[in-house]
């Protein structure tokens, strides 16, 4: 199964993305910011990362560079 990590500081956006992707048959894990996203990646490797760009703590671009 394809696993997707959704990183966004807005809980409503994460929930909407999770519901949409799960209905399409994907497994979804999520994180509220880039730092938490990197922790998730270490715990559960994923096939795809979808991230917001502007977030507190660690922005999406910074997170992408660290992946």
N, CA, C and O atoms as CSV, one atom per row, in Angstrom:
chain,resi,resn,atom,element,x,y,z
A,1,UNK,N,N,0.845,-1.186,0.000
A,1,UNK,CA,C,0.000,0.000,0.000
A,1,UNK,C,C,0.884,1.242,0.000
A,1,UNK,O,O,1.948,1.258,0.620
A,2,UNK,N,N,0.450,2.248,-0.678
A,2,UNK,CA,C,1.184,3.516,-0.726
A,2,UNK,C,C,0.855,4.330,0.517
A,2,UNK,O,O,-0.313,4.540,0.847
A,3,UNK,N,N,1.905,4.787,1.205
A,3,UNK,CA,C,1.759,5.596,2.419
A,3,UNK,C,C,2.159,7.033,2.097
A,3,UNK,O,O,3.203,7.280,1.493
A,4,UNK,N,N,1.304,7.984,2.513
A,4,UNK,CA,C,1.528,9.404,2.262
A,4,UNK,C,C,1.609,10.144,3.582
A,4,UNK,O,O,0.808,9.913,4.487
A,5,UNK,N,N,2.584,11.036,3.684
A,5,UNK,CA,C,2.717,11.919,4.851
A,5,UNK,C,C,2.209,13.294,4.470
A,5,UNK,O,O,2.692,13.900,3.513
A,6,UNK,N,N,1.233,13.788,5.220
A,6,UNK,CA,C,0.680,15.129,5.016
A,6,UNK,C,C,1.180,16.009,6.160
A,6,UNK,O,O,0.952,15.703,7.331
A,7,UNK,N,N,1.863,17.106,5.815
A,7,UNK,CA,C,2.381,18.031,6.821
A,7,UNK,C,C,1.701,19.388,6.628
A,7,UNK,O,O,1.840,20.018,5.580
A,8,UNK,N,N,0.972,19.823,7.642
A,8,UNK,CA,C,0.295,21.125,7.581
A,8,UNK,C,C,-0.015,21.574,8.997
A,8,UNK,O,O,-0.391,20.759,9.840
A,9,UNK,N,N,0.138,22.863,9.265
A,9,UNK,CA,C,-0.125,23.387,10.600
A,9,UNK,C,C,-1.616,23.564,10.882
A,9,UNK,O,O,-2.001,23.776,12.032
A,10,UNK,N,N,-2.449,23.482,9.868
A,10,UNK,CA,C,-3.900,23.623,10.041
A,10,UNK,C,C,-4.535,22.239,10.178
A,10,UNK,O,O,-4.502,21.441,9.242
A,11,UNK,N,N,-5.113,21.961,11.347
A,11,UNK,CA,C,-5.721,20.657,11.594
A,11,UNK,C,C,-6.830,20.341,10.589
A,11,UNK,O,O,-6.970,19.196,10.161
A,12,UNK,N,N,-7.616,21.350,10.211
A,12,UNK,CA,C,-8.710,21.128,9.266
A,12,UNK,C,C,-8.177,20.687,7.894
A,12,UNK,O,O,-8.783,19.844,7.233
A,13,UNK,N,N,-7.062,21.251,7.480
A,13,UNK,CA,C,-6.460,20.876,6.197
A,13,UNK,C,C,-5.937,19.446,6.278
A,13,UNK,O,O,-6.150,18.653,5.361
A,14,UNK,N,N,-5.259,19.116,7.365
A,14,UNK,CA,C,-4.759,17.745,7.548
A,14,UNK,C,C,-5.912,16.746,7.516
A,14,UNK,O,O,-5.820,15.707,6.861
A,15,UNK,N,N,-6.990,17.059,8.218
A,15,UNK,CA,C,-8.142,16.157,8.268
A,15,UNK,C,C,-8.773,15.983,6.890
A,15,UNK,O,O,-9.116,14.865,6.504
A,16,UNK,N,N,-8.930,17.069,6.149
A,16,UNK,CA,C,-9.520,17.003,4.818
A,16,UNK,C,C,-8.650,16.177,3.877
A,16,UNK,O,O,-9.154,15.350,3.117
A,17,UNK,N,N,-7.328,16.411,3.936
A,17,UNK,CA,C,-6.404,15.654,3.091
A,17,UNK,C,C,-6.440,14.167,3.465
A,17,UNK,O,O,-6.465,13.302,2.589
A,18,UNK,N,N,-6.442,13.883,4.758
A,18,UNK,CA,C,-6.486,12.495,5.221
A,18,UNK,C,C,-7.744,11.797,4.690
A,18,UNK,O,O,-7.656,10.713,4.113
A,19,UNK,N,N,-8.898,12.412,4.882
A,19,UNK,CA,C,-10.154,11.810,4.441
A,19,UNK,C,C,-10.156,11.566,2.933
A,19,UNK,O,O,-10.540,10.492,2.471
A,20,UNK,N,N,-9.729,12.558,2.180
A,20,UNK,CA,C,-9.721,12.440,0.723
A,20,UNK,C,C,-8.778,11.337,0.263
A,20,UNK,O,O,-9.145,10.518,-0.580
A,21,UNK,N,N,-7.579,11.309,0.803
A,21,UNK,CA,C,-6.589,10.320,0.386
A,21,UNK,C,C,-6.959,8.911,0.852
A,21,UNK,O,O,-6.749,7.944,0.118
A,22,UNK,N,N,-7.501,8.787,2.049
A,22,UNK,CA,C,-7.913,7.469,2.520
A,22,UNK,C,C,-9.066,6.916,1.688
A,22,UNK,O,O,-9.109,5.719,1.404
A,23,UNK,N,N,-9.993,7.774,1.300
A,23,UNK,CA,C,-11.085,7.337,0.419
A,23,UNK,C,C,-10.556,6.843,-0.921
A,23,UNK,O,O,-11.150,5.969,-1.552
A,24,UNK,N,N,-9.434,7.412,-1.347
A,24,UNK,CA,C,-8.819,7.006,-2.612
A,24,UNK,C,C,-7.965,5.739,-2.446
A,24,UNK,O,O,-7.404,5.236,-3.420
A,25,UNK,N,N,-7.870,5.230,-1.219
A,25,UNK,CA,C,-7.175,3.977,-0.993
A,25,UNK,C,C,-5.755,4.076,-0.470
A,25,UNK,O,O,-5.047,3.070,-0.419
A,26,UNK,N,N,-5.324,5.268,-0.079
A,26,UNK,CA,C,-3.967,5.445,0.433
A,26,UNK,C,C,-3.943,5.355,1.949
A,26,UNK,O,O,-4.940,5.638,2.613
A,27,UNK,N,N,-2.806,4.962,2.490
A,27,UNK,CA,C,-2.575,5.031,3.926
A,27,UNK,C,C,-1.980,6.405,4.198
A,27,UNK,O,O,-1.089,6.845,3.471
A,28,UNK,N,N,-2.462,7.090,5.236
A,28,UNK,CA,C,-2.037,8.461,5.492
A,28,UNK,C,C,-1.543,8.607,6.927
A,28,UNK,O,O,-2.177,8.138,7.872
A,29,UNK,N,N,-0.392,9.269,7.065
A,29,UNK,CA,C,0.093,9.721,8.365
A,29,UNK,C,C,0.219,11.231,8.258
A,29,UNK,O,O,0.410,11.758,7.161
A,30,UNK,N,N,0.115,11.935,9.377
A,30,UNK,CA,C,0.189,13.393,9.292
A,30,UNK,C,C,1.039,13.987,10.395
A,30,UNK,O,O,1.363,13.336,11.388
A,31,UNK,N,N,1.388,15.244,10.186
A,31,UNK,CA,C,2.209,15.985,11.142
A,31,UNK,C,C,1.804,17.453,11.092
A,31,UNK,O,O,1.366,17.954,10.057
A,32,UNK,N,N,1.959,18.139,12.232
A,32,UNK,CA,C,1.534,19.540,12.320
A,32,UNK,C,C,2.602,20.536,11.866
A,32,UNK,O,O,2.300,21.705,11.630
A,33,UNK,N,N,3.863,20.069,11.742
A,33,UNK,CA,C,4.924,20.950,11.239
A,33,UNK,C,C,6.068,20.086,10.711
A,33,UNK,O,O,6.041,18.861,10.826
A,34,UNK,N,N,7.052,20.729,10.143
A,34,UNK,CA,C,8.163,20.013,9.533
A,34,UNK,C,C,8.960,19.167,10.510
A,34,UNK,O,O,9.404,18.072,10.166
A,35,UNK,N,N,9.141,19.661,11.713
A,35,UNK,CA,C,9.898,18.885,12.705
A,35,UNK,C,C,9.185,17.585,13.035
A,35,UNK,O,O,9.796,16.517,13.067
A,36,UNK,N,N,7.897,17.689,13.279
A,36,UNK,CA,C,7.121,16.484,13.576
A,36,UNK,C,C,7.081,15.571,12.339
A,36,UNK,O,O,7.081,14.346,12.461
A,37,UNK,N,N,7.048,16.180,11.166
A,37,UNK,CA,C,7.058,15.402,9.932
A,37,UNK,C,C,8.320,14.568,9.791
A,37,UNK,O,O,8.255,13.410,9.378
A,38,UNK,N,N,9.467,15.143,10.130
A,38,UNK,CA,C,10.726,14.400,10.053
A,38,UNK,C,C,10.747,13.248,11.058
A,38,UNK,O,O,11.287,12.181,10.768
A,39,UNK,N,N,10.165,13.460,12.227
A,39,UNK,CA,C,10.063,12.377,13.217
A,39,UNK,C,C,9.202,11.255,12.646
A,39,UNK,O,O,9.555,10.080,12.746
A,40,UNK,N,N,8.072,11.623,12.049
A,40,UNK,CA,C,7.184,10.626,11.428
A,40,UNK,C,C,7.925,9.835,10.359
A,40,UNK,O,O,7.781,8.616,10.269
A,41,UNK,N,N,8.716,10.531,9.552
A,41,UNK,CA,C,9.467,9.860,8.478
A,41,UNK,C,C,10.449,8.833,9.040
A,41,UNK,O,O,10.625,7.759,8.465
A,42,UNK,N,N,11.078,9.159,10.149
A,42,UNK,CA,C,12.024,8.215,10.764
A,42,UNK,C,C,11.301,6.989,11.318
A,42,UNK,O,O,11.833,5.879,11.290
A,43,UNK,N,N,10.089,7.200,11.820
A,43,UNK,CA,C,9.321,6.105,12.411
A,43,UNK,C,C,8.620,5.250,11.363
A,43,UNK,O,O,8.543,4.029,11.493
A,44,UNK,N,N,8.107,5.911,10.314
A,44,UNK,CA,C,7.333,5.222,9.283
A,44,UNK,C,C,7.707,5.784,7.916
A,44,UNK,O,O,7.191,6.831,7.526
A,45,UNK,N,N,8.587,5.120,7.185
A,45,UNK,CA,C,8.924,5.611,5.850
A,45,UNK,C,C,7.659,5.727,4.987
A,45,UNK,O,O,6.730,4.929,5.113
A,46,UNK,N,N,7.647,6.725,4.119
A,46,UNK,CA,C,6.486,6.954,3.247
A,46,UNK,C,C,6.915,6.984,1.786
A,46,UNK,O,O,8.101,7.085,1.471
A,47,UNK,N,N,5.928,6.895,0.901
A,47,UNK,CA,C,6.176,6.958,-0.529
A,47,UNK,C,C,6.079,8.379,-1.069
A,47,UNK,O,O,6.663,8.694,-2.105
A,48,UNK,N,N,5.335,9.244,-0.360
A,48,UNK,CA,C,5.090,10.603,-0.837
A,48,UNK,C,C,4.896,11.525,0.354
A,48,UNK,O,O,4.283,11.145,1.351
A,49,UNK,N,N,5.427,12.750,0.244
A,49,UNK,CA,C,5.217,13.777,1.262
A,49,UNK,C,C,4.485,14.942,0.606
A,49,UNK,O,O,4.909,15.456,-0.429
A,50,UNK,N,N,3.383,15.349,1.226
A,50,UNK,CA,C,2.645,16.545,0.803
A,50,UNK,C,C,2.781,17.532,1.956
A,50,UNK,O,O,2.377,17.238,3.081
A,51,UNK,N,N,3.354,18.712,1.676
A,51,UNK,CA,C,3.600,19.658,2.762
A,51,UNK,C,C,3.146,21.074,2.422
A,51,UNK,O,O,3.224,21.524,1.279
A,52,UNK,N,N,2.675,21.745,3.448
A,52,UNK,CA,C,2.423,23.179,3.379
A,52,UNK,C,C,3.797,23.848,3.319
A,52,UNK,O,O,4.780,23.288,3.805
A,53,UNK,N,N,3.869,25.017,2.738
A,53,UNK,CA,C,5.151,25.709,2.640
A,53,UNK,C,C,5.392,26.589,3.865
A,53,UNK,O,O,6.466,26.535,4.464
A,54,UNK,N,N,4.404,27.396,4.239
A,54,UNK,CA,C,4.571,28.329,5.363
A,54,UNK,C,C,3.961,27.747,6.629
A,54,UNK,O,O,2.742,27.622,6.750
A,55,UNK,N,N,4.845,27.388,7.588
A,55,UNK,CA,C,4.399,26.812,8.852
A,55,UNK,C,C,5.317,27.309,9.966
A,55,UNK,O,O,6.476,27.642,9.716
A,56,UNK,N,N,4.797,27.360,11.205
A,56,UNK,CA,C,5.670,27.697,12.332
A,56,UNK,C,C,6.629,26.542,12.606
A,56,UNK,O,O,6.462,25.445,12.073
A,57,UNK,N,N,7.611,26.795,13.422
A,57,UNK,CA,C,8.612,25.800,13.811
A,57,UNK,C,C,9.566,25.472,12.666
A,57,UNK,O,O,10.744,25.822,12.726
A,58,UNK,N,N,9.076,24.814,11.637
A,58,UNK,CA,C,9.936,24.450,10.504
A,58,UNK,C,C,9.087,24.463,9.246
A,58,UNK,O,O,8.101,23.732,9.153
A,59,UNK,N,N,9.461,25.284,8.281
A,59,UNK,CA,C,8.683,25.439,7.061
A,59,UNK,C,C,8.853,24.254,6.122
A,59,UNK,O,O,9.779,23.455,6.263
A,60,UNK,N,N,7.940,24.158,5.161
A,60,UNK,CA,C,7.933,23.056,4.218
A,60,UNK,C,C,9.190,22.939,3.375
A,60,UNK,O,O,9.701,21.836,3.180
A,61,UNK,N,N,9.702,24.065,2.868
A,61,UNK,CA,C,10.902,24.034,2.034
A,61,UNK,C,C,12.090,23.516,2.839
A,61,UNK,O,O,12.872,22.704,2.346
A,62,UNK,N,N,12.222,23.983,4.070
A,62,UNK,CA,C,13.304,23.515,4.932
A,62,UNK,C,C,13.165,22.007,5.177
A,62,UNK,O,O,14.155,21.276,5.170
A,63,UNK,N,N,11.946,21.562,5.389
A,63,UNK,CA,C,11.694,20.141,5.613
A,63,UNK,C,C,12.059,19.321,4.382
A,63,UNK,O,O,12.700,18.277,4.502
A,64,UNK,N,N,11.662,19.779,3.208
A,64,UNK,CA,C,11.959,19.068,1.973
A,64,UNK,C,C,13.467,18.940,1.776
A,64,UNK,O,O,13.951,17.896,1.338
A,65,UNK,N,N,14.188,19.970,2.089
A,65,UNK,CA,C,15.657,19.922,1.944
A,65,UNK,C,C,16.283,18.898,2.884
A,65,UNK,O,O,17.358,18.371,2.599
A,66,UNK,N,N,15.621,18.613,4.001
A,66,UNK,CA,C,16.177,17.682,4.988
A,66,UNK,C,C,15.793,16.226,4.710
A,66,UNK,O,O,16.373,15.311,5.296
A,67,UNK,N,N,14.842,16.012,3.842
A,67,UNK,CA,C,14.373,14.639,3.552
A,67,UNK,C,C,15.382,13.900,2.727
A,67,UNK,O,O,15.167,12.737,2.384
